[in-house]
PDB file of C-alpha atoms and ligand atoms in Angstrom:
ATOM      1  CA  MET A   1       0.000   0.000   0.000  1.00  0.00           C
ATOM      2  CA  LYS A   2       1.346   3.393  -1.018  1.00  0.00           C
ATOM      3  CA  THR A   3       0.969   5.938   1.781  1.00  0.00           C
ATOM      4  CA  ALA A   4       1.688   9.667   1.963  1.00  0.00           C
ATOM      5  CA  VAL A   5       2.039  11.709   5.148  1.00  0.00           C
ATOM      6  CA  VAL A   6       1.204  15.383   4.548  1.00  0.00           C
ATOM      7  CA  TYR A   7       1.728  17.881   7.337  1.00  0.00           C
ATOM      8  CA  PHE A   8       1.941  21.495   8.445  1.00  0.00           C
ATOM      9  CA  SER A   9       3.981  22.594  11.432  1.00  0.00           C
ATOM     10  CA  LEU A  10       4.679  26.001  12.922  1.00  0.00           C
ATOM     11  CA  GLY A  11       6.843  25.144  15.930  1.00  0.00           C
ATOM     12  CA  GLY A  12       8.320  21.844  14.752  1.00  0.00           C
ATOM     13  CA  SER A  13       6.522  19.278  16.898  1.00  0.00           C
ATOM     14  CA  THR A  14       4.122  18.124  14.186  1.00  0.00           C
ATOM     15  CA  ARG A  15       7.154  17.878  11.875  1.00  0.00           C
ATOM     16  CA  SER A  16       8.895  15.476  14.300  1.00  0.00           C
ATOM     17  CA  TYR A  17       5.800  13.296  14.655  1.00  0.00           C
ATOM     18  CA  ALA A  18       5.197  13.360  10.896  1.00  0.00           C
ATOM     19  CA  ARG A  19       8.767  12.191  10.222  1.00  0.00           C
ATOM     20  CA  ALA A  20       8.344   9.349  12.713  1.00  0.00           C
ATOM     21  CA  GLU A  21       4.981   8.395  11.225  1.00  0.00           C
ATOM     22  CA  ALA A  22       6.366   8.377   7.686  1.00  0.00           C
ATOM     23  CA  ASP A  23       9.399   6.331   8.798  1.00  0.00           C
ATOM     24  CA  ALA A  24       7.255   3.760  10.588  1.00  0.00           C
ATOM     25  CA  ARG A  25       4.984   3.320   7.562  1.00  0.00           C
ATOM     26  CA  GLN A  26       7.641   3.711   4.863  1.00  0.00           C
ATOM     27  CA  ALA A  27       5.493   6.530   3.530  1.00  0.00           C
ATOM     28  CA  ALA A  28       6.294   9.542   1.385  1.00  0.00           C
ATOM     29  CA  LEU A  29       6.505  12.733   3.431  1.00  0.00           C
ATOM     30  CA  PHE A  30       5.294  16.158   2.273  1.00  0.00           C
ATOM     31  CA  GLU A  31       5.343  19.416   4.219  1.00  0.00           C
ATOM     32  CA  VAL A  32       2.926  22.138   3.137  1.00  0.00           C
ATOM     33  CA  ARG A  33       3.774  25.782   3.707  1.00  0.00           C
ATOM     34  CA  PRO A  34       1.285  28.650   3.710  1.00  0.00           C
ATOM     35  CA  ALA A  35       2.094  31.484   1.301  1.00  0.00           C
ATOM     36  CA  GLN A  36       1.607  33.925   4.156  1.00  0.00           C
ATOM     37  CA  LYS A  37       3.834  32.632   6.959  1.00  0.00           C
ATOM     38  CA  TYR A  38       2.648  32.498  10.548  1.00  0.00           C
ATOM     39  CA  ASN A  39       4.534  33.509  13.640  1.00  0.00           C
ATOM     40  CA  PRO A  40       3.251  32.911  17.200  1.00  0.00           C
ATOM     41  CA  ILE A  41       1.344  36.220  17.143  1.00  0.00           C
ATOM     42  CA  THR A  42      -0.272  35.948  13.718  1.00  0.00           C
ATOM     43  CA  ALA A  43      -1.086  32.323  14.501  1.00  0.00           C
ATOM     44  CA  PHE A  44      -3.309  33.591  17.302  1.00  0.00           C
ATOM     45  CA  VAL A  45      -4.657  36.730  15.647  1.00  0.00           C
ATOM     46  CA  ARG A  46      -5.163  35.468  12.101  1.00  0.00           C
ATOM     47  CA  GLY A  47      -4.792  31.695  12.363  1.00  0.00           C
ATOM     48  CA  CYS A  48      -7.166  30.879  15.208  1.00  0.00           C
ATOM     49  CA  PRO A  49     -10.299  32.538  13.736  1.00  0.00           C
ATOM     50  CA  ALA A  50      -9.570  30.917  10.348  1.00  0.00           C
ATOM     51  CA  ALA A  51      -9.026  27.543  12.042  1.00  0.00           C
ATOM     52  CA  ARG A  52     -12.371  27.787  13.832  1.00  0.00           C
ATOM     53  CA  ALA A  53     -14.069  28.719  10.544  1.00  0.00           C
ATOM     54  CA  GLN A  54     -12.299  25.753   8.833  1.00  0.00           C
ATOM     55  CA  LYS A  55     -10.889  28.122   6.199  1.00  0.00           C
ATOM     56  CA  SER A  56      -8.041  27.169   3.901  1.00  0.00           C
ATOM     57  CA  VAL A  57      -5.071  29.379   3.024  1.00  0.00           C
ATOM     58  CA  PRO A  58      -3.006  29.529  -0.195  1.00  0.00           C
ATOM     59  CA  LEU A  59       0.021  27.203  -0.128  1.00  0.00           C
ATOM     60  CA  ILE A  60       3.463  27.596  -1.664  1.00  0.00           C
ATOM     61  CA  GLY A  61       4.111  25.085  -4.474  1.00  0.00           C
ATOM     62  CA  PRO A  62       5.117  22.567  -5.612  1.00  0.00           C
ATOM     63  CA  LEU A  63       2.136  20.704  -4.173  1.00  0.00           C
ATOM     64  CA  PRO A  64       2.072  16.913  -3.777  1.00  0.00           C
ATOM     65  CA  ASN A  65       0.105  14.871  -6.299  1.00  0.00           C
ATOM     66  CA  LEU A  66      -1.936  12.766  -3.891  1.00  0.00           C
ATOM     67  CA  SER A  67      -3.675  10.723  -6.593  1.00  0.00           C
ATOM     68  CA  GLU A  68      -0.626   8.411  -6.540  1.00  0.00           C
ATOM     69  CA  TYR A  69      -1.398   7.176  -2.998  1.00  0.00           C
ATOM     70  CA  ASP A  70      -3.785   4.571  -1.579  1.00  0.00           C
ATOM     71  CA  ARG A  71      -3.847   6.286   1.794  1.00  0.00           C
ATOM     72  CA  VAL A  72      -3.081   9.832   2.907  1.00  0.00           C
ATOM     73  CA  VAL A  73      -2.258  10.747   6.507  1.00  0.00           C
ATOM     74  CA  LEU A  74      -2.919  14.423   7.288  1.00  0.00           C
ATOM     75  CA  MET A  75      -1.118  15.921  10.286  1.00  0.00           C
ATOM     76  CA  ALA A  76      -1.478  19.405  11.771  1.00  0.00           C
ATOM     77  CA  PRO A  77      -1.389  21.253  15.071  1.00  0.00           C
ATOM     78  CA  VAL A  78      -4.618  22.182  16.853  1.00  0.00           C
ATOM     79  CA  TRP A  79      -5.251  25.921  17.048  1.00  0.00           C
ATOM     80  CA  ALA A  80      -8.208  27.174  19.085  1.00  0.00           C
ATOM     81  CA  GLY A  81      -9.681  23.687  19.139  1.00  0.00           C
ATOM     82  CA  PHE A  82      -9.458  23.131  15.349  1.00  0.00           C
ATOM     83  CA  PRO A  83      -6.739  22.037  12.926  1.00  0.00           C
ATOM     84  CA  ALA A  84      -4.551  24.983  11.832  1.00  0.00           C
ATOM     85  CA  PRO A  85      -5.761  26.531   8.522  1.00  0.00           C
ATOM     86  CA  PRO A  86      -3.164  24.804   6.262  1.00  0.00           C
ATOM     87  CA  PHE A  87      -4.914  21.534   7.223  1.00  0.00           C
ATOM     88  CA  ASN A  88      -7.966  22.776   5.310  1.00  0.00           C
ATOM     89  CA  SER A  89      -5.728  23.492   2.320  1.00  0.00           C
ATOM     90  CA  MET A  90      -4.429  19.905   2.513  1.00  0.00           C
ATOM     91  CA  VAL A  91      -8.003  18.603   2.460  1.00  0.00           C
ATOM     92  CA  GLU A  92      -8.509  20.552  -0.789  1.00  0.00           C
ATOM     93  CA  LEU A  93      -5.561  18.612  -2.292  1.00  0.00           C
ATOM     94  CA  LEU A  94      -7.251  15.235  -1.699  1.00  0.00           C
ATOM     95  CA  PRO A  95      -8.589  13.498  -4.797  1.00  0.00           C
ATOM     96  CA  ARG A  96     -12.164  12.262  -4.268  1.00  0.00           C
ATOM     97  CA  GLY A  97     -12.197   8.665  -3.084  1.00  0.00           C
ATOM     98  CA  THR A  98      -8.983   8.923  -1.052  1.00  0.00           C
ATOM     99  CA  THR A  99      -8.741   6.964   2.205  1.00  0.00           C
ATOM    100  CA  VAL A 100      -7.622   9.443   4.841  1.00  0.00           C
ATOM    101  CA  GLU A 101      -6.221   9.305   8.368  1.00  0.00           C
ATOM    102  CA  ILE A 102      -5.979  12.374  10.539  1.00  0.00           C
ATOM    103  CA  LEU A 103      -3.451  12.917  13.321  1.00  0.00           C
ATOM    104  CA  LEU A 104      -3.796  16.165  15.228  1.00  0.00           C
ATOM    105  CA  VAL A 105      -1.035  17.390  17.513  1.00  0.00           C
ATOM    106  CA  SER A 106      -1.906  19.546  20.515  1.00  0.00           C
ATOM    107  CA  SER A 107      -0.821  20.392  24.019  1.00  0.00           C
ATOM    108  CA  SER A 108      -4.058  18.981  25.448  1.00  0.00           C
ATOM    109  CA  GLY A 109      -4.105  15.842  23.296  1.00  0.00           C
ATOM    110  CA  ASP A 110      -7.840  16.374  22.927  1.00  0.00           C
ATOM    111  CA  SER A 111      -9.429  17.515  19.687  1.00  0.00           C
ATOM    112  CA  SER A 112     -12.796  15.915  20.407  1.00  0.00           C
ATOM    113  CA  ALA A 113     -14.537  19.318  20.164  1.00  0.00           C
ATOM    114  CA  CYS A 114     -13.801  19.496  16.420  1.00  0.00           C
ATOM    115  CA  ALA A 115     -13.910  15.759  15.620  1.00  0.00           C
ATOM    116  CA  ASP A 116     -17.421  15.718  14.134  1.00  0.00           C
ATOM    117  CA  LYS A 117     -16.803  18.802  11.982  1.00  0.00           C
ATOM    118  CA  VAL A 118     -13.508  17.435  10.674  1.00  0.00           C
ATOM    119  CA  ARG A 119     -15.112  14.081   9.849  1.00  0.00           C
ATOM    120  CA  GLU A 120     -17.852  15.919   7.953  1.00  0.00           C
ATOM    121  CA  GLN A 121     -15.217  17.983   6.101  1.00  0.00           C
ATOM    122  CA  ILE A 122     -13.481  14.805   4.902  1.00  0.00           C
ATOM    123  CA  GLN A 123     -16.784  13.251   3.849  1.00  0.00           C
ATOM    124  CA  ASN A 124     -17.734  16.445   1.990  1.00  0.00           C
ATOM    125  CA  ALA A 125     -14.448  16.136   0.080  1.00  0.00           C
ATOM    126  CA  GLY A 126     -15.672  12.739  -1.142  1.00  0.00           C
ATOM    127  CA  CYS A 127     -13.096  10.860   0.948  1.00  0.00           C
ATOM    128  CA  THR A 128     -13.240   8.047   3.513  1.00  0.00           C
ATOM    129  CA  LEU A 129     -11.971   8.720   7.007  1.00  0.00           C
ATOM    130  CA  ALA A 130     -10.248   5.539   8.213  1.00  0.00           C
ATOM    131  CA  ALA A 131      -8.839   6.899  11.487  1.00  0.00           C
ATOM    132  CA  GLN A 132      -8.753  10.066  13.534  1.00  0.00           C
ATOM    133  CA  ARG A 133      -6.192  10.256  16.355  1.00  0.00           C
ATOM    134  CA  ASP A 134      -4.751  12.786  18.761  1.00  0.00           C
ATOM    135  CA  ILE A 135      -1.130  13.220  19.705  1.00  0.00           C
ATOM    136  CA  ARG A 136      -0.391  15.032  22.929  1.00  0.00           C
ATOM    137  CA  VAL A 137       2.811  16.944  22.363  1.00  0.00           C
ATOM    138  CA  MET A 138       5.666  15.989  24.688  1.00  0.00           C
ATOM    139  CA  ARG A 139       7.362  18.981  26.227  1.00  0.00           C
ATOM    140  CA  ARG A 140      11.144  18.735  26.436  1.00  0.00           C
TER     141      ARG A 140
HETATM  142  C1  FMN B 201      -2.115  29.751  17.848  1.00  0.00           C
HETATM  143  C2  FMN B 201      -2.100  28.512  18.674  1.00  0.00           C
HETATM  144  C3  FMN B 201      -3.288  27.981  19.175  1.00  0.00           C
HETATM  145  C4  FMN B 201      -3.283  26.793  19.924  1.00  0.00           C
HETATM  146  N1  FMN B 201      -4.481  26.278  20.373  1.00  0.00           N
HETATM  147  C5  FMN B 201      -4.485  25.091  21.035  1.00  0.00           C
HETATM  148  C6  FMN B 201      -5.714  24.500  21.463  1.00  0.00           C
HETATM  149  O1  FMN B 201      -6.809  25.017  21.255  1.00  0.00           O
HETATM  150  N2  FMN B 201      -5.661  23.314  22.141  1.00  0.00           N
HETATM  151  C7  FMN B 201      -4.467  22.688  22.410  1.00  0.00           C
HETATM  152  O2  FMN B 201      -4.476  21.625  23.024  1.00  0.00           O
HETATM  153  N3  FMN B 201      -3.278  23.207  21.995  1.00  0.00           N
HETATM  154  C8  FMN B 201      -3.263  24.388  21.320  1.00  0.00           C
HETATM  155  N4  FMN B 201      -2.067  24.935  20.884  1.00  0.00           N
HETATM  156  C9  FMN B 201      -0.826  24.165  21.107  1.00  0.00           C
HETATM  157  C10 FMN B 201      -0.381  23.438  19.829  1.00  0.00           C
HETATM  158  O3  FMN B 201      -1.433  22.630  19.302  1.00  0.00           O
HETATM  159  C11 FMN B 201       0.805  22.537  20.139  1.00  0.00           C
HETATM  160  O4  FMN B 201       1.824  23.303  20.715  1.00  0.00           O
HETATM  161  C12 FMN B 201       1.339  21.860  18.871  1.00  0.00           C
HETATM  162  O5  FMN B 201       2.260  20.896  19.264  1.00  0.00           O
HETATM  163  C13 FMN B 201       2.056  22.801  17.941  1.00  0.00           C
HETATM  164  O6  FMN B 201       2.539  22.060  16.811  1.00  0.00           O
HETATM  165  P1  FMN B 201       3.775  22.585  15.940  1.00  0.00           P
HETATM  166  O7  FMN B 201       4.977  22.670  16.874  1.00  0.00           O
HETATM  167  O8  FMN B 201       3.969  21.548  14.920  1.00  0.00           O
HETATM  168  O9  FMN B 201       3.400  23.917  15.376  1.00  0.00           O
HETATM  169  C14 FMN B 201      -2.057  26.118  20.171  1.00  0.00           C
HETATM  170  C15 FMN B 201      -0.853  26.665  19.674  1.00  0.00           C
HETATM  171  C16 FMN B 201      -0.876  27.833  18.926  1.00  0.00           C
HETATM  172  C17 FMN B 201       0.418  28.393  18.375  1.00  0.00           C
END
C-alpha cells in the first residue's frame, strides 16, 4: 500500500511526529507551507479565527500529487480547538475517493470538540476517514 504523510507545522513538533509516522509506515513525506507565513502572534490573531471557521489558506508550491497514494495521513497542530488553517488546504488537495487518516497534535491531546466537523469535512471532500487520532505533544 502506497501511503503519503502530509503535514503542516509552525513550531516543529508536528514535523517530528510526521517524520516518525512516515518512517514507521515507509510513507512519502510532504510538508505544506502557507504562502503567508505564521509567527506565534499571527497564529493567534489570524490563524485561530480561520481555524475555527475551517478556512483554507493559499500554499506555496510545488504541491504533492496525492492521486498516486492509496492512503493519505494528514497531520497538523490544533489551534483554538481546530486544525490549523493549512490543514484545510491539505483537504482541498485530496482526490475524491482517497482513504484518509488524521493525526492532530496539541498540548491537550484532545481535539474531540472538532472531531465531528472534521469528519464531515473529509466526507464532503468525497473521501473516507479511516482513522482520527490525537497526539499530545511531549514537552522537552
Ligand atoms: C495559535 C495557537 C493555538 C493553539 N491552540 C491550542 C488549542 O486550542 N488546544 C491545544 O491543546 N493546543 C493548542 N495549541 C498548542 C499546539 O497545538 C501545540 O503546541 C502543537 O504541538 C504545535 O505544533 P507545531 O509545533 O507543529 O506547530 C495552540 C498553539 C498555537 C500556536
